[in-house]
mmCIF file of C-alpha atoms in Angstrom:
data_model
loop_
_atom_site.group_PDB
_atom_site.id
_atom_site.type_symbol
_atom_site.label_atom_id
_atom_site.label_comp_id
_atom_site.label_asym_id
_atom_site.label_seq_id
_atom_site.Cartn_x
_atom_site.Cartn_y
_atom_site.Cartn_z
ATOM 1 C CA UNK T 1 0.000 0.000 0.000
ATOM 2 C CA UNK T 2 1.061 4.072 -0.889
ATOM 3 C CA UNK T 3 2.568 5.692 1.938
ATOM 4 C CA UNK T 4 -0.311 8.240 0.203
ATOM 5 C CA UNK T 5 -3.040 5.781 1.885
ATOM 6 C CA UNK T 6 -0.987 6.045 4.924
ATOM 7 C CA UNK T 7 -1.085 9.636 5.257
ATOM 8 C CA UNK T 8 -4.802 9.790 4.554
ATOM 9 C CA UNK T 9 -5.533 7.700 7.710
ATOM 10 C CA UNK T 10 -2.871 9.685 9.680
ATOM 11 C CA UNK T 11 -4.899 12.632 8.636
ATOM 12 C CA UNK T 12 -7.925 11.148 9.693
ATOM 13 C CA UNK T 13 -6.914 10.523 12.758
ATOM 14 C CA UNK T 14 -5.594 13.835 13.222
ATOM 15 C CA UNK T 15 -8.544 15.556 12.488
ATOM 16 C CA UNK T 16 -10.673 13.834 14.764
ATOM 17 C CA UNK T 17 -8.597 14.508 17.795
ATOM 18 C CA UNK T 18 -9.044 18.208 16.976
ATOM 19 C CA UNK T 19 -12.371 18.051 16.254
ATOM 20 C CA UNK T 20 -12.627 16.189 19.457
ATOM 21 C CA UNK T 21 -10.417 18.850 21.586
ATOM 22 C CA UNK T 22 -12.407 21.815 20.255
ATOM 23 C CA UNK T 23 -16.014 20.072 21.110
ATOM 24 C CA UNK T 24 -14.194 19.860 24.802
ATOM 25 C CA UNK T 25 -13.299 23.399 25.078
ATOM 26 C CA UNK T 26 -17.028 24.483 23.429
ATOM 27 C CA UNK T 27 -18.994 22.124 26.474
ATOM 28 C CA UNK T 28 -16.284 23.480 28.554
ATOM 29 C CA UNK T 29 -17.727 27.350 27.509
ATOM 30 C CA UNK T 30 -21.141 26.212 27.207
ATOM 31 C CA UNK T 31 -21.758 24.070 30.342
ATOM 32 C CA UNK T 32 -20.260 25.937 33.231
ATOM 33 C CA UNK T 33 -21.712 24.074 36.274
ATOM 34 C CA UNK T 34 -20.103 21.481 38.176
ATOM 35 C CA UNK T 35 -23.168 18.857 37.293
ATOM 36 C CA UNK T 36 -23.620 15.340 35.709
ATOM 37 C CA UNK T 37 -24.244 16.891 32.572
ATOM 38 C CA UNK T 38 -20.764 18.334 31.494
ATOM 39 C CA UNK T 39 -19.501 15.054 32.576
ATOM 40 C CA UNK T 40 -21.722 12.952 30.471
ATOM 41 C CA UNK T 41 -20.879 15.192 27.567
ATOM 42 C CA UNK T 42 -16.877 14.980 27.755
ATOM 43 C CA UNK T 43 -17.180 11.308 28.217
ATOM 44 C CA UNK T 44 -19.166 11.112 25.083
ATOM 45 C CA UNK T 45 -16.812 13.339 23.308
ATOM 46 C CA UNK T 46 -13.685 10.893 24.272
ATOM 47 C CA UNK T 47 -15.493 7.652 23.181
ATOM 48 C CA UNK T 48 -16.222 9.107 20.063
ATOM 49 C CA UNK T 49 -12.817 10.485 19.533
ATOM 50 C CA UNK T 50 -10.896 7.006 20.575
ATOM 51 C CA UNK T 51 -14.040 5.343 18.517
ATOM 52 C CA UNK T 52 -13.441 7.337 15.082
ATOM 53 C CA UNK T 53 -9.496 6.571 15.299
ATOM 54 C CA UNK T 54 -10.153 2.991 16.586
ATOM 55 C CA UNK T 55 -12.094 2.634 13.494
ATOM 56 C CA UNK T 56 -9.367 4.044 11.119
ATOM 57 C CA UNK T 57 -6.368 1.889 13.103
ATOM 58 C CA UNK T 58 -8.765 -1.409 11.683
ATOM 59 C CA UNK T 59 -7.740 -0.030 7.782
ATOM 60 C CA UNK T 60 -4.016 0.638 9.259
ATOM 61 C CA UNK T 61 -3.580 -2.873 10.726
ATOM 62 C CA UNK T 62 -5.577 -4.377 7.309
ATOM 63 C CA UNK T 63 -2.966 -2.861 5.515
ATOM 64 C CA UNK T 64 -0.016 -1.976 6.839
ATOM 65 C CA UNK T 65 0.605 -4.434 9.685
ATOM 66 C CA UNK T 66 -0.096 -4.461 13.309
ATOM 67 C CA UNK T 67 3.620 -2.594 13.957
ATOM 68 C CA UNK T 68 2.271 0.213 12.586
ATOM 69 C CA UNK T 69 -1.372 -0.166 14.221
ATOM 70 C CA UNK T 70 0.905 -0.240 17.516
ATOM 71 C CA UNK T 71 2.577 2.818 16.654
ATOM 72 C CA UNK T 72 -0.327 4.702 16.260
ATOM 73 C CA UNK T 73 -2.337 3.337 19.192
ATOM 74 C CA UNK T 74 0.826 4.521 21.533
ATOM 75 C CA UNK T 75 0.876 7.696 20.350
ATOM 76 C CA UNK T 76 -2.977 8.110 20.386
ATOM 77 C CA UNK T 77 -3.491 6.836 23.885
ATOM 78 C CA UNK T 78 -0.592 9.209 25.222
ATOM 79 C CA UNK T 79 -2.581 12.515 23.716
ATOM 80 C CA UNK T 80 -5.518 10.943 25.393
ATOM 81 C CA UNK T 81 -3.894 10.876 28.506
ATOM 82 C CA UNK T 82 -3.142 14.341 28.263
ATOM 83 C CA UNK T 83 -6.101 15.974 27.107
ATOM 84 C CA UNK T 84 -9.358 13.370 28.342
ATOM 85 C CA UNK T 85 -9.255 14.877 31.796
ATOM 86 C CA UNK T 86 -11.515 13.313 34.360
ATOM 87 C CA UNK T 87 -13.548 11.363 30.749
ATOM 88 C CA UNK T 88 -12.293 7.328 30.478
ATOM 89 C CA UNK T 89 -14.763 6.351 27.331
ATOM 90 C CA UNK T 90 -14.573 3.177 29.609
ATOM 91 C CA UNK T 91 -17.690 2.186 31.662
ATOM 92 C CA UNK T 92 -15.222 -0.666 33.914
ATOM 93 C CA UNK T 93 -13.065 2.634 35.255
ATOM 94 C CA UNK T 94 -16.444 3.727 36.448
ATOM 95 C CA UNK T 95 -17.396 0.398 38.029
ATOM 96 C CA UNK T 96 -13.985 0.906 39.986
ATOM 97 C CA UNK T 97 -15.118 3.768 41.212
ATOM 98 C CA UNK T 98 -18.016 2.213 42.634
ATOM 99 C CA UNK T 99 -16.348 -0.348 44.713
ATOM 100 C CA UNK T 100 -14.252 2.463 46.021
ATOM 101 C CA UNK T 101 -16.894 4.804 47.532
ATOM 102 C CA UNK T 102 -16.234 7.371 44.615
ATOM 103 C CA UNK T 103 -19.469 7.086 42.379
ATOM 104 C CA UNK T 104 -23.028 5.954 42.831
ATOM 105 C CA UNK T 105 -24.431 3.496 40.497
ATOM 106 C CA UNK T 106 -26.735 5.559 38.530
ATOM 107 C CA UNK T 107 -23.808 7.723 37.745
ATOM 108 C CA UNK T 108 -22.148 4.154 36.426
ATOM 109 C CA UNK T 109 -24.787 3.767 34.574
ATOM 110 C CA UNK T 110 -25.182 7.255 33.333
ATOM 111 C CA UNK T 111 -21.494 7.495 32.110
ATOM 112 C CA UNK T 112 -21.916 3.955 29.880
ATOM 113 C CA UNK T 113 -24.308 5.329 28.406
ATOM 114 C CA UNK T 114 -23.010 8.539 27.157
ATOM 115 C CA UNK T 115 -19.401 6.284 26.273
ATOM 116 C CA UNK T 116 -21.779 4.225 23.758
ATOM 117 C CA UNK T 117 -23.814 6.969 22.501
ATOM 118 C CA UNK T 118 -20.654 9.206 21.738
ATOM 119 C CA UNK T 119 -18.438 5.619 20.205
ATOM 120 C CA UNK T 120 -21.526 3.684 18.117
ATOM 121 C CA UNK T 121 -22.649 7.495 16.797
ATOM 122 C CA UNK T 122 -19.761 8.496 15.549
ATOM 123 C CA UNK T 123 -19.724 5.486 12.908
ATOM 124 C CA UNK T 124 -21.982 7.441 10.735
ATOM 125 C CA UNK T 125 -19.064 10.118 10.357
ATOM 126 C CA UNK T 126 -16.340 7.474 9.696
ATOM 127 C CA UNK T 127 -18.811 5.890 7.318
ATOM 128 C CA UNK T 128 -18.961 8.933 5.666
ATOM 129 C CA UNK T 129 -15.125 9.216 5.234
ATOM 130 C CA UNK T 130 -15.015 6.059 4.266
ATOM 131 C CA UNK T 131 -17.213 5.658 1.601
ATOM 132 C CA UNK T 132 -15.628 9.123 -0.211
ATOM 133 C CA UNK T 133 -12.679 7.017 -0.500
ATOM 134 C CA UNK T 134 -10.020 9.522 -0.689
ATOM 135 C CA UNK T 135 -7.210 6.475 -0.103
ATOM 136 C CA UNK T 136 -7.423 2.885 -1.782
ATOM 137 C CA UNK T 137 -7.368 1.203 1.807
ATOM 138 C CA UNK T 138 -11.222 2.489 1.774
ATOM 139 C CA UNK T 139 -12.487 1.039 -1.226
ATOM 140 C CA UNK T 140 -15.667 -0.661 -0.319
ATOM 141 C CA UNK T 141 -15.069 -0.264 3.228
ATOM 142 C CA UNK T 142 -18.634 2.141 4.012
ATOM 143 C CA UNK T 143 -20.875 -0.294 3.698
ATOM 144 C CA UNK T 144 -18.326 -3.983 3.972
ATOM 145 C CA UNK T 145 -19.805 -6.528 6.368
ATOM 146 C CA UNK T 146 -17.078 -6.572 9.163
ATOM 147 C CA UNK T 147 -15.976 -9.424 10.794
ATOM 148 C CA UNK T 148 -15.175 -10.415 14.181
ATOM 149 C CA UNK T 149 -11.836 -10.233 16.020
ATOM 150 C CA UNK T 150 -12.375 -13.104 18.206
ATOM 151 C CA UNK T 151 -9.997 -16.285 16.855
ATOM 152 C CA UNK T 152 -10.451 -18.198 20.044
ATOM 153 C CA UNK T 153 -13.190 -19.996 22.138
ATOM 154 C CA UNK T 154 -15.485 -17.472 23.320
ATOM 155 C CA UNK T 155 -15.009 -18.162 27.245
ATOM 156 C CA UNK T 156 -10.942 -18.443 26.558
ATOM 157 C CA UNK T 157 -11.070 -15.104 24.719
ATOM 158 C CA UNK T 158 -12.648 -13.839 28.211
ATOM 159 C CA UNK T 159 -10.259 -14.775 29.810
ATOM 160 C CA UNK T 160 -7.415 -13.268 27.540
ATOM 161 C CA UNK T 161 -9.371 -9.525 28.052
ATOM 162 C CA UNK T 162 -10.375 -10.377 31.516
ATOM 163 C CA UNK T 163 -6.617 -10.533 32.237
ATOM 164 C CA UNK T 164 -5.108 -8.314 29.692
ATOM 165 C CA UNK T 165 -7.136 -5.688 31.478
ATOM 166 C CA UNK T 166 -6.560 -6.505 35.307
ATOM 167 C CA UNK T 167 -2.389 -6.929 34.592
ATOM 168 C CA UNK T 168 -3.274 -3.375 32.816
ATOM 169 C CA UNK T 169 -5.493 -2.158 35.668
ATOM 170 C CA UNK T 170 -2.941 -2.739 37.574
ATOM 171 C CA UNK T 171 -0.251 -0.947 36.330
ATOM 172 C CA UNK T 172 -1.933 1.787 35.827
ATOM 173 C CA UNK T 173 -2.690 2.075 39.378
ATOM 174 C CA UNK T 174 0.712 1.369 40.411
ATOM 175 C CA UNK T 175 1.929 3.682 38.381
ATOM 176 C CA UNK T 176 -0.329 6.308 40.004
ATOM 177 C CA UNK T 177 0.878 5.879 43.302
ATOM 178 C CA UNK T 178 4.642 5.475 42.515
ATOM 179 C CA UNK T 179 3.968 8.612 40.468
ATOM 180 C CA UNK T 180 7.010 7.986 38.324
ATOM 181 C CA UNK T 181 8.584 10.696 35.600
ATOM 182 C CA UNK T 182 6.897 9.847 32.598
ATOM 183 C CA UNK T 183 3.930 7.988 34.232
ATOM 184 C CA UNK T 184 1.430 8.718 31.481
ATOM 185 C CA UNK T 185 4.533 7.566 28.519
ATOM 186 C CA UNK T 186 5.162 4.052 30.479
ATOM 187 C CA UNK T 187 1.439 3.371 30.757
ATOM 188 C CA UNK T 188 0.394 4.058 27.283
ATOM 189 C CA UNK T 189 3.037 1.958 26.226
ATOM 190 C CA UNK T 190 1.856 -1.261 28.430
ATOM 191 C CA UNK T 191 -1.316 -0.726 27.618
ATOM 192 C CA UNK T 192 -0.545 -1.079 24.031
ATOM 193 C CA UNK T 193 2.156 -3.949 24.214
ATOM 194 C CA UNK T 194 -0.803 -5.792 26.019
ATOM 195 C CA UNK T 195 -2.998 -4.942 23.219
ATOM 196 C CA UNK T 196 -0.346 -6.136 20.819
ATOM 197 C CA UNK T 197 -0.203 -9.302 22.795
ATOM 198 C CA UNK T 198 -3.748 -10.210 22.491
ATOM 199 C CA UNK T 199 -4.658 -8.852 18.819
ATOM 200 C CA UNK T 200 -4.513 -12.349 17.146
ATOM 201 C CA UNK T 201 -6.682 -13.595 19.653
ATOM 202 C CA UNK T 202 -9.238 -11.855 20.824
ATOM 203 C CA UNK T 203 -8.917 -8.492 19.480
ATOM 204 C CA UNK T 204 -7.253 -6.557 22.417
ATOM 205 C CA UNK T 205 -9.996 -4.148 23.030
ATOM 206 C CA UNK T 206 -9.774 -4.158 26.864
ATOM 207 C CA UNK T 207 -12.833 -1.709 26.938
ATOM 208 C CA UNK T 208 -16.276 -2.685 26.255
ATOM 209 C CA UNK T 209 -17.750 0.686 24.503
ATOM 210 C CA UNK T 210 -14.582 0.624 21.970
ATOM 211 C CA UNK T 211 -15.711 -3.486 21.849
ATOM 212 C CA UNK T 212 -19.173 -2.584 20.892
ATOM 213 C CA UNK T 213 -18.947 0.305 18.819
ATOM 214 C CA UNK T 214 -16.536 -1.769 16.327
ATOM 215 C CA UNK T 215 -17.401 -5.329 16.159
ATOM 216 C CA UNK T 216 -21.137 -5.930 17.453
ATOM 217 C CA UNK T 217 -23.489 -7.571 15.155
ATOM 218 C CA UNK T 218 -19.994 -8.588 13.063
ATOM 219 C CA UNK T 219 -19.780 -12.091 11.562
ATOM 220 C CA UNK T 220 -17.803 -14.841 13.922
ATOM 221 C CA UNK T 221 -19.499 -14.485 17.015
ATOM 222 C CA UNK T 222 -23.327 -13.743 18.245
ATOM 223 C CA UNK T 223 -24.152 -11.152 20.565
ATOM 224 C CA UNK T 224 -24.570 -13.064 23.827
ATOM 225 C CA UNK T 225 -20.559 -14.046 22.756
ATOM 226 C CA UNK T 226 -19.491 -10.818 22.579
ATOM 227 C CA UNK T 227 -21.081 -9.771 25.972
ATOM 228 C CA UNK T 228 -18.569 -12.622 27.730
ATOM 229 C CA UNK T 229 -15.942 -11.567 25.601
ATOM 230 C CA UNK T 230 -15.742 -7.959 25.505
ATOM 231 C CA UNK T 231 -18.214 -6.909 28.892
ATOM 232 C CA UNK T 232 -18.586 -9.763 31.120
ATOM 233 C CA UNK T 233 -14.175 -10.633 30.574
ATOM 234 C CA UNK T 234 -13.103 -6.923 30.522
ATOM 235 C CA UNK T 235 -15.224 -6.182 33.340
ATOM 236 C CA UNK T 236 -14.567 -8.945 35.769
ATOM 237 C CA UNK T 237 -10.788 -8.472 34.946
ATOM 238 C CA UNK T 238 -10.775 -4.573 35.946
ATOM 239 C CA UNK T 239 -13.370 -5.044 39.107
ATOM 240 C CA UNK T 240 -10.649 -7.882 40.528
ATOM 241 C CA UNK T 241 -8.072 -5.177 39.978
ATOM 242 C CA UNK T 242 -9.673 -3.190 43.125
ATOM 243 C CA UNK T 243 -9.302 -5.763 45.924
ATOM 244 C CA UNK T 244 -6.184 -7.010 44.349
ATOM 245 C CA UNK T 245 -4.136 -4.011 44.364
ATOM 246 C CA UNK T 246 -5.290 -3.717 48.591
ATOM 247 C CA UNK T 247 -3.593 -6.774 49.062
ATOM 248 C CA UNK T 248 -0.184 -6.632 50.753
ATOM 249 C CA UNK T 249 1.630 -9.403 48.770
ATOM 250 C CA UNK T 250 0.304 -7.778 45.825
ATOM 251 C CA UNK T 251 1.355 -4.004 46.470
ATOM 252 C CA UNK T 252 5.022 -5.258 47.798
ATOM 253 C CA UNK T 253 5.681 -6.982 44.638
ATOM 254 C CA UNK T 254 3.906 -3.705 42.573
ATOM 255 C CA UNK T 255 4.890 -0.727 44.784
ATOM 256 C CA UNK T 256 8.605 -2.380 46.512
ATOM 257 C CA UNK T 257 8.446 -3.700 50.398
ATOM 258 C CA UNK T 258 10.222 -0.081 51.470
ATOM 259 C CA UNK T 259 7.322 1.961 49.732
ATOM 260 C CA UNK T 260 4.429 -0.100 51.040
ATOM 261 C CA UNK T 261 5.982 0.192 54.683
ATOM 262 C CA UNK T 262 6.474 3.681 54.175
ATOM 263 C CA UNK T 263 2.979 4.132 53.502
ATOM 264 C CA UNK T 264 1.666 2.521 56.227
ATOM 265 C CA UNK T 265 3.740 4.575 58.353
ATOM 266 C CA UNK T 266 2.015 7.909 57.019
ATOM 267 C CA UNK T 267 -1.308 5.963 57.899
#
């Protein structure tokens, strides 16, 4: 494929994180109170974003290998981290939350929403894009039948994002307490070496609004299959992180025996 075809994605890509970053700063101007709404907006704003470039990296890895789709995603999910604020576009961060005293459940349920409104609306506009076919990697992809991700056993392929996304839970959340230079650098990159890891197998989505916005209703697995997949594996994986990382063994082999006694000192 042109490095022409290439740049047309890039560009894509590009476009919709500034699209993306100016709808932020107009709900920042136009909703000034502290209330659900604002929130609900900016998390429906960051699924669509990660959506619409989650949608192009599928014609980047078709075409010009999953190195490249790596490259991309690393790059992508560090400018997320930057510029998403409190927004995940990921209802399990939300469900942590929970467990922790820090949301109610209506909120949960609130914030999924507005993730899969803002990531399965947002097709329309890649669709679009698509079918103008500015770069030979679109031809015929507006209105292709897409197929599934999954390559393994439904209930194995649970497991893979179940786990992929508490070992990534997990770092992230060490990561937040050791605080390290370059935190949001070294987490974007495990993120997307576990993502790399699982791509032949179950897809390495490790979020379940991303999961459903690109591949429900695709051919290769029903519906109910990609609920244990993609919700019911993701999910479980990232609520397990919680009581996990409380564990002592657990935060002395994350966190380092001196840091964990330290803490408990300033306790």
């Amino acid at each position: 494929m042109s490095m022409t075809a290439l740049g047309v994605s890039t560009a894509f890509m590009v476009g919709c994180c500034i699209a993306a970053q100016i709808a932020r700063r107009l709900a920042c101007k136009f909703f000034k109170d502290q209330g659900i709404v604002p929130v609900l907006v900016n998390e429906a704003i960051a699924s669509a974003e990660l959506c619409a470039c989650c949608f192009e990296l599928i014609i980047v890895a078709d075409n010009f290998g999953v190195a490249a789709y790596a490259v991309f995603l690393f790059l992508l999910t560090v400018w997320w981290g930057k510029v998403w604020g409190d927004a995940s576009a990921c209802p399990y961060t939300h469900m942590e939350d929970m467990l922790e005293g820090k949301t109610s459940l209506k909120e949960v349920a609130l914030r999924t929403w507005a993730e899969l409104m803002g990531g399965c609306c947002v097709y329309r506009i890649v669709q679009v894009f698509w079918w103008f076919e500015f770069a030979e990697t679109h031809e015929g992809r507006a209105f292709e039948e897409c197929n599934a991700d999954l390559q393994v056993n439904p209930y194995l392929g649970a497991a893979i994002e179940g786990l992929a996304t508490l070992l990534c839970r997990l770092a992230s959340k060490t990561l937040s307490e050791k605080g390290p230079k370059f935190c949001s650098i070294i987490d974007s990159f495990i993120g997307t070496s576990l993502v790399v890891a699982a791509f032949n197998f179950s897809g390495g989505y490790f979020n379940p609004v991303l999961a459903t916005a690109l591949k429900w209703g695709c051919r290769g697995h029903t519906n109910l299959e990609h609920i244990i997949v993609y919700w019911i594996g993701a999910c479980v994986g990232a609520i397990l992180s919680v009581p996990l990382f409380r564990m002592q063994a657990v935060r002395k082999v994350l966190l380092g025996a001196d840091e964990v006694a330290e803490k408990k000192k300033e306790e």
